[in-house]
């Protein structure tokens, strides 16, 4: 039987710091820009993070790399989540970080009462970017598993992540979100979900996005209520926030990476010794709040 998720953040954060300090030098980052002919040659920039030894093995046809797709928050650059990309790369993933919005794109405007508070157009554009970037990467690095993706995203990128998983559930192996606010979680238990939540009065999760604890337990969803601000969850955030998130993410991957493409079990064990991150608590009730920032 596969292990459930057990978290030791107090000590784990220290372990993570040492681990990534040692391994970071071995991770390469390479950028590409692809042009989508079906969308007026829209440029889609990607940053690829990968362990050098794993890349050599894949190039030689010795292994097939697991793939993680990383999605940024609104107005945040695709290169501003290296603290997450390095966790996946250190574990042997090919990490594809995608630039979703362009300076020429119209501004995102909150529209209460519309799907996802008026964000559907931007979310669907992000899904199209993922589909296009993954298709292009099949040519760049064919020895990777693009049919069973781990999708990751912060804020608006988390909503893109969850929407993509809803549209293409058979292509998903795991989902990780950081404070996605609009798109409800999938609850059919087809894959594991890990979500970090902020404690930030300016960024409120819409009602119905996070399932209740009983449904989370049944569906294999681990929700972590943190004491961090919404915008702490990227490279510009404090080291304490990034190290805690790295530690729990690394443990989540250790518990769910099985070496095959079969669906993982959905039973979740309770969080233990969470250190600076508190276990699940239901989101506050109430109406959705107007946006206070363009960074989500």
Tab-separated table of C-alpha atoms in Angstrom:
chain	number	residue	atom	x	y	z
A	1	UNK	CA	0.000	0.000	0.000
A	2	UNK	CA	1.245	3.471	-0.855
A	3	UNK	CA	2.007	5.768	2.048
A	4	UNK	CA	-0.282	8.620	3.007
A	5	UNK	CA	0.951	12.180	3.400
A	6	UNK	CA	2.692	12.884	6.691
A	7	UNK	CA	4.327	16.280	7.115
A	8	UNK	CA	7.204	17.332	9.367
A	9	UNK	CA	7.756	20.969	8.540
A	10	UNK	CA	9.637	22.103	11.634
A	11	UNK	CA	12.648	19.935	10.861
A	12	UNK	CA	11.869	19.447	7.185
A	13	UNK	CA	12.414	23.098	6.336
A	14	UNK	CA	16.006	22.868	7.587
A	15	UNK	CA	16.574	19.684	5.644
A	16	UNK	CA	15.177	21.309	2.499
A	17	UNK	CA	17.485	24.311	2.768
A	18	UNK	CA	20.558	22.090	2.798
A	19	UNK	CA	19.244	19.801	0.087
A	20	UNK	CA	18.488	22.560	-2.401
A	21	UNK	CA	21.654	24.501	-1.601
A	22	UNK	CA	23.647	21.439	-2.621
A	23	UNK	CA	21.560	20.410	-5.626
A	24	UNK	CA	20.754	23.803	-7.173
A	25	UNK	CA	24.038	23.933	-9.078
A	26	UNK	CA	23.094	20.724	-10.875
A	27	UNK	CA	19.840	22.163	-12.270
A	28	UNK	CA	19.911	23.842	-15.668
A	29	UNK	CA	17.441	26.506	-16.829
A	30	UNK	CA	16.910	27.051	-20.543
A	31	UNK	CA	14.397	29.375	-22.209
A	32	UNK	CA	12.526	28.961	-25.474
A	33	UNK	CA	9.897	31.029	-27.241
A	34	UNK	CA	7.387	29.182	-29.387
A	35	UNK	CA	4.942	30.858	-31.779
A	36	UNK	CA	1.416	29.518	-32.069
A	37	UNK	CA	0.223	29.724	-35.708
A	38	UNK	CA	-3.369	29.057	-34.649
A	39	UNK	CA	-3.393	32.244	-32.554
A	40	UNK	CA	-1.779	34.763	-34.923
A	41	UNK	CA	1.711	33.518	-34.031
A	42	UNK	CA	1.225	34.366	-30.373
A	43	UNK	CA	4.590	34.022	-28.590
A	44	UNK	CA	4.615	31.524	-25.733
A	45	UNK	CA	7.846	31.720	-23.736
A	46	UNK	CA	8.860	28.822	-21.502
A	47	UNK	CA	11.660	28.195	-19.032
A	48	UNK	CA	12.768	24.584	-18.750
A	49	UNK	CA	14.354	23.460	-15.481
A	50	UNK	CA	15.938	20.011	-15.315
A	51	UNK	CA	18.681	18.183	-13.476
A	52	UNK	CA	21.698	17.891	-15.746
A	53	UNK	CA	22.273	14.207	-15.033
A	54	UNK	CA	18.608	13.379	-15.689
A	55	UNK	CA	18.686	15.346	-18.932
A	56	UNK	CA	21.732	13.346	-20.094
A	57	UNK	CA	19.965	10.085	-19.258
A	58	UNK	CA	16.822	11.188	-21.102
A	59	UNK	CA	18.828	12.351	-24.128
A	60	UNK	CA	20.446	8.924	-24.235
A	61	UNK	CA	17.029	7.255	-24.136
A	62	UNK	CA	17.732	5.648	-20.763
A	63	UNK	CA	14.794	7.201	-18.886
A	64	UNK	CA	11.514	8.991	-19.499
A	65	UNK	CA	11.250	12.192	-17.483
A	66	UNK	CA	8.159	13.017	-15.431
A	67	UNK	CA	6.821	16.453	-16.374
A	68	UNK	CA	5.624	19.345	-14.207
A	69	UNK	CA	3.941	22.417	-15.734
A	70	UNK	CA	4.290	25.590	-13.648
A	71	UNK	CA	1.805	28.464	-14.033
A	72	UNK	CA	2.447	31.980	-12.718
A	73	UNK	CA	0.102	34.480	-11.087
A	74	UNK	CA	-1.394	37.470	-12.863
A	75	UNK	CA	1.262	40.080	-13.811
A	76	UNK	CA	4.006	37.851	-12.350
A	77	UNK	CA	6.720	36.574	-14.693
A	78	UNK	CA	7.076	32.890	-15.490
A	79	UNK	CA	10.638	32.974	-14.122
A	80	UNK	CA	9.570	34.090	-10.619
A	81	UNK	CA	8.867	30.628	-9.192
A	82	UNK	CA	12.317	29.055	-9.262
A	83	UNK	CA	11.904	27.980	-5.632
A	84	UNK	CA	9.144	25.636	-6.822
A	85	UNK	CA	10.782	24.646	-10.108
A	86	UNK	CA	13.946	23.594	-8.277
A	87	UNK	CA	12.007	21.217	-5.994
A	88	UNK	CA	10.585	19.369	-8.974
A	89	UNK	CA	13.821	19.480	-10.971
A	90	UNK	CA	15.819	18.152	-8.034
A	91	UNK	CA	13.478	15.159	-7.971
A	92	UNK	CA	14.112	14.458	-11.642
A	93	UNK	CA	11.227	16.272	-13.301
A	94	UNK	CA	11.346	18.275	-16.478
A	95	UNK	CA	9.731	21.536	-15.341
A	96	UNK	CA	7.979	23.707	-17.934
A	97	UNK	CA	7.275	27.245	-16.665
A	98	UNK	CA	5.011	29.094	-19.104
A	99	UNK	CA	4.531	32.832	-19.678
A	100	UNK	CA	0.762	33.211	-19.989
A	101	UNK	CA	0.124	36.928	-20.409
A	102	UNK	CA	1.737	39.492	-22.674
A	103	UNK	CA	2.054	43.295	-22.407
A	104	UNK	CA	-0.279	43.543	-25.385
A	105	UNK	CA	-3.064	41.563	-23.683
A	106	UNK	CA	-6.028	43.577	-22.396
A	107	UNK	CA	-6.088	44.086	-18.622
A	108	UNK	CA	-7.967	41.580	-16.512
A	109	UNK	CA	-11.094	43.163	-15.031
A	110	UNK	CA	-13.167	41.730	-12.213
A	111	UNK	CA	-16.794	41.141	-13.211
A	112	UNK	CA	-18.912	39.959	-10.312
A	113	UNK	CA	-21.525	37.441	-11.393
A	114	UNK	CA	-19.639	36.165	-14.424
A	115	UNK	CA	-17.832	32.784	-14.469
A	116	UNK	CA	-14.796	32.911	-12.162
A	117	UNK	CA	-15.427	36.630	-11.580
A	118	UNK	CA	-14.788	37.491	-15.208
A	119	UNK	CA	-11.574	35.492	-15.511
A	120	UNK	CA	-12.739	32.747	-17.871
A	121	UNK	CA	-11.134	34.261	-20.979
A	122	UNK	CA	-7.718	34.512	-19.308
A	123	UNK	CA	-8.045	31.017	-17.817
A	124	UNK	CA	-8.911	29.497	-21.193
A	125	UNK	CA	-5.976	31.335	-22.764
A	126	UNK	CA	-3.713	29.782	-20.144
A	127	UNK	CA	-5.077	26.322	-20.908
A	128	UNK	CA	-4.369	26.897	-24.604
A	129	UNK	CA	-0.825	27.980	-23.720
A	130	UNK	CA	-0.269	24.769	-21.764
A	131	UNK	CA	-1.553	22.606	-24.601
A	132	UNK	CA	0.621	24.403	-27.132
A	133	UNK	CA	3.778	24.479	-24.987
A	134	UNK	CA	3.516	20.789	-24.117
A	135	UNK	CA	3.051	19.916	-27.801
A	136	UNK	CA	6.175	21.886	-28.692
A	137	UNK	CA	8.181	20.286	-25.889
A	138	UNK	CA	7.418	16.852	-27.290
A	139	UNK	CA	9.712	17.841	-30.156
A	140	UNK	CA	12.382	19.467	-27.969
A	141	UNK	CA	12.621	16.592	-25.467
A	142	UNK	CA	10.753	13.507	-26.680
A	143	UNK	CA	11.895	11.317	-23.780
A	144	UNK	CA	9.448	12.755	-21.252
A	145	UNK	CA	5.984	11.702	-20.093
A	146	UNK	CA	3.701	14.411	-21.461
A	147	UNK	CA	0.640	12.191	-21.100
A	148	UNK	CA	0.636	12.264	-17.274
A	149	UNK	CA	1.353	15.820	-16.142
A	150	UNK	CA	1.845	17.309	-12.722
A	151	UNK	CA	0.292	20.780	-12.975
A	152	UNK	CA	1.231	23.538	-10.541
A	153	UNK	CA	0.151	27.150	-10.177
A	154	UNK	CA	-0.006	30.190	-7.919
A	155	UNK	CA	-3.087	32.411	-7.708
A	156	UNK	CA	-4.369	32.987	-11.250
A	157	UNK	CA	-1.940	30.262	-12.325
A	158	UNK	CA	-3.569	27.975	-9.769
A	159	UNK	CA	-6.957	28.647	-11.343
A	160	UNK	CA	-5.498	27.841	-14.762
A	161	UNK	CA	-4.046	24.671	-13.233
A	162	UNK	CA	-7.357	23.520	-11.759
A	163	UNK	CA	-9.320	24.390	-14.905
A	164	UNK	CA	-6.818	22.484	-17.049
A	165	UNK	CA	-7.193	19.466	-14.745
A	166	UNK	CA	-10.979	19.658	-15.131
A	167	UNK	CA	-10.695	19.800	-18.928
A	168	UNK	CA	-8.083	17.041	-19.284
A	169	UNK	CA	-8.296	14.808	-16.191
A	170	UNK	CA	-6.900	11.754	-17.970
A	171	UNK	CA	-3.662	13.663	-18.643
A	172	UNK	CA	-3.101	14.612	-14.977
A	173	UNK	CA	-1.055	12.766	-12.382
A	174	UNK	CA	-0.937	15.384	-9.585
A	175	UNK	CA	-2.131	18.938	-8.923
A	176	UNK	CA	-0.467	21.550	-6.707
A	177	UNK	CA	-1.970	25.011	-6.195
A	178	UNK	CA	-0.913	27.994	-4.147
A	179	UNK	CA	-3.859	30.195	-3.185
A	180	UNK	CA	-6.029	29.776	-6.279
A	181	UNK	CA	-9.165	31.792	-5.573
A	182	UNK	CA	-11.734	31.185	-8.309
A	183	UNK	CA	-11.913	27.707	-9.857
A	184	UNK	CA	-13.374	24.984	-7.584
A	185	UNK	CA	-11.286	21.928	-6.790
A	186	UNK	CA	-11.912	18.625	-8.535
A	187	UNK	CA	-13.341	16.121	-6.080
A	188	UNK	CA	-13.572	12.849	-8.005
A	189	UNK	CA	-10.354	11.496	-6.468
A	190	UNK	CA	-8.673	10.735	-9.807
A	191	UNK	CA	-5.416	12.283	-8.626
A	192	UNK	CA	-3.821	13.779	-5.533
A	193	UNK	CA	-4.207	17.512	-4.895
A	194	UNK	CA	-2.054	19.627	-2.582
A	195	UNK	CA	-3.060	23.249	-1.992
A	196	UNK	CA	-1.419	25.953	0.112
A	197	UNK	CA	-3.715	28.735	1.355
A	198	UNK	CA	-2.687	32.206	2.488
A	199	UNK	CA	-3.838	34.207	5.484
A	200	UNK	CA	-4.330	37.501	3.695
A	201	UNK	CA	-7.270	39.871	4.215
A	202	UNK	CA	-6.979	41.264	0.679
A	203	UNK	CA	-7.190	37.907	-1.105
A	204	UNK	CA	-10.353	35.957	-0.335
A	205	UNK	CA	-11.141	32.546	-1.782
A	206	UNK	CA	-14.531	32.474	-3.491
A	207	UNK	CA	-17.233	30.370	-1.793
A	208	UNK	CA	-17.332	26.814	-3.100
A	209	UNK	CA	-13.721	26.691	-4.284
A	210	UNK	CA	-12.379	24.565	-1.399
A	211	UNK	CA	-14.366	21.433	-0.476
A	212	UNK	CA	-15.282	20.704	3.123
A	213	UNK	CA	-12.819	18.597	5.160
A	214	UNK	CA	-14.789	15.348	4.809
A	215	UNK	CA	-14.859	15.636	1.036
A	216	UNK	CA	-11.165	16.546	0.970
A	217	UNK	CA	-10.393	13.383	2.917
A	218	UNK	CA	-12.466	11.270	0.550
A	219	UNK	CA	-11.094	12.860	-2.619
A	220	UNK	CA	-7.392	12.839	-1.709
A	221	UNK	CA	-7.058	16.604	-1.268
A	222	UNK	CA	-4.592	18.053	1.228
A	223	UNK	CA	-5.317	21.694	2.080
A	224	UNK	CA	-2.699	23.584	4.083
A	225	UNK	CA	-3.691	26.789	5.842
A	226	UNK	CA	-0.538	28.882	6.192
A	227	UNK	CA	0.204	32.113	7.990
A	228	UNK	CA	1.747	33.609	4.845
A	229	UNK	CA	0.545	36.434	2.634
A	230	UNK	CA	-0.776	35.708	-0.849
A	231	UNK	CA	2.224	37.297	-2.546
A	232	UNK	CA	4.718	35.513	-0.273
A	233	UNK	CA	4.270	32.407	-2.419
A	234	UNK	CA	6.786	33.310	-5.124
A	235	UNK	CA	10.512	34.013	-5.385
A	236	UNK	CA	10.152	37.512	-3.903
A	237	UNK	CA	8.543	36.107	-0.754
A	238	UNK	CA	10.359	35.620	2.566
A	239	UNK	CA	12.659	32.629	2.946
A	240	UNK	CA	10.542	31.241	5.794
A	241	UNK	CA	7.528	30.964	3.497
A	242	UNK	CA	9.455	29.461	0.594
A	243	UNK	CA	11.338	26.966	2.759
A	244	UNK	CA	8.151	25.745	4.456
A	245	UNK	CA	6.385	25.323	1.126
A	246	UNK	CA	9.431	23.563	-0.351
A	247	UNK	CA	9.542	21.169	2.576
A	248	UNK	CA	5.893	20.144	2.352
A	249	UNK	CA	6.016	19.944	-1.449
A	250	UNK	CA	9.084	17.722	-1.304
A	251	UNK	CA	7.324	15.416	1.177
A	252	UNK	CA	4.198	15.345	-0.985
A	253	UNK	CA	6.273	14.298	-3.999
A	254	UNK	CA	8.136	11.690	-1.959
A	255	UNK	CA	4.800	10.174	-0.940
A	256	UNK	CA	3.162	10.300	-4.367
A	257	UNK	CA	5.940	9.646	-6.884
A	258	UNK	CA	5.585	5.929	-7.536
A	259	UNK	CA	7.640	5.456	-10.670
A	260	UNK	CA	4.601	4.487	-12.748
A	261	UNK	CA	1.646	6.226	-14.339
A	262	UNK	CA	-1.147	4.510	-12.427
A	263	UNK	CA	-3.518	6.710	-10.412
A	264	UNK	CA	-2.345	7.182	-6.846
A	265	UNK	CA	-4.512	6.207	-3.896
A	266	UNK	CA	-6.817	8.915	-2.590
A	267	UNK	CA	-6.710	8.308	1.158
A	268	UNK	CA	-4.963	11.123	3.018
A	269	UNK	CA	-3.507	10.773	6.500
A	270	UNK	CA	-3.675	13.755	8.870
A	271	UNK	CA	-0.930	16.372	8.931
A	272	UNK	CA	1.572	15.944	11.747
A	273	UNK	CA	3.855	18.504	13.420
A	274	UNK	CA	3.096	21.254	10.915
A	275	UNK	CA	5.523	23.812	12.353
A	276	UNK	CA	4.764	27.214	10.799
A	277	UNK	CA	1.946	25.837	8.637
A	278	UNK	CA	-1.405	24.977	10.224
A	279	UNK	CA	-3.546	21.994	9.166
A	280	UNK	CA	-6.733	22.353	7.192
A	281	UNK	CA	-9.399	24.734	8.398
A	282	UNK	CA	-12.596	25.519	6.459
A	283	UNK	CA	-12.470	28.758	4.471
A	284	UNK	CA	-14.459	31.657	5.901
A	285	UNK	CA	-17.971	32.024	4.581
A	286	UNK	CA	-19.226	35.139	2.887
A	287	UNK	CA	-19.433	36.811	-0.461
A	288	UNK	CA	-16.528	37.040	-2.880
A	289	UNK	CA	-14.455	40.172	-2.408
A	290	UNK	CA	-13.515	42.629	-5.147
A	291	UNK	CA	-9.905	42.365	-6.285
A	292	UNK	CA	-7.461	44.541	-4.350
A	293	UNK	CA	-4.401	43.728	-6.470
A	294	UNK	CA	-3.469	42.689	-9.989
A	295	UNK	CA	-1.049	40.031	-8.763
A	296	UNK	CA	-3.519	37.161	-8.473
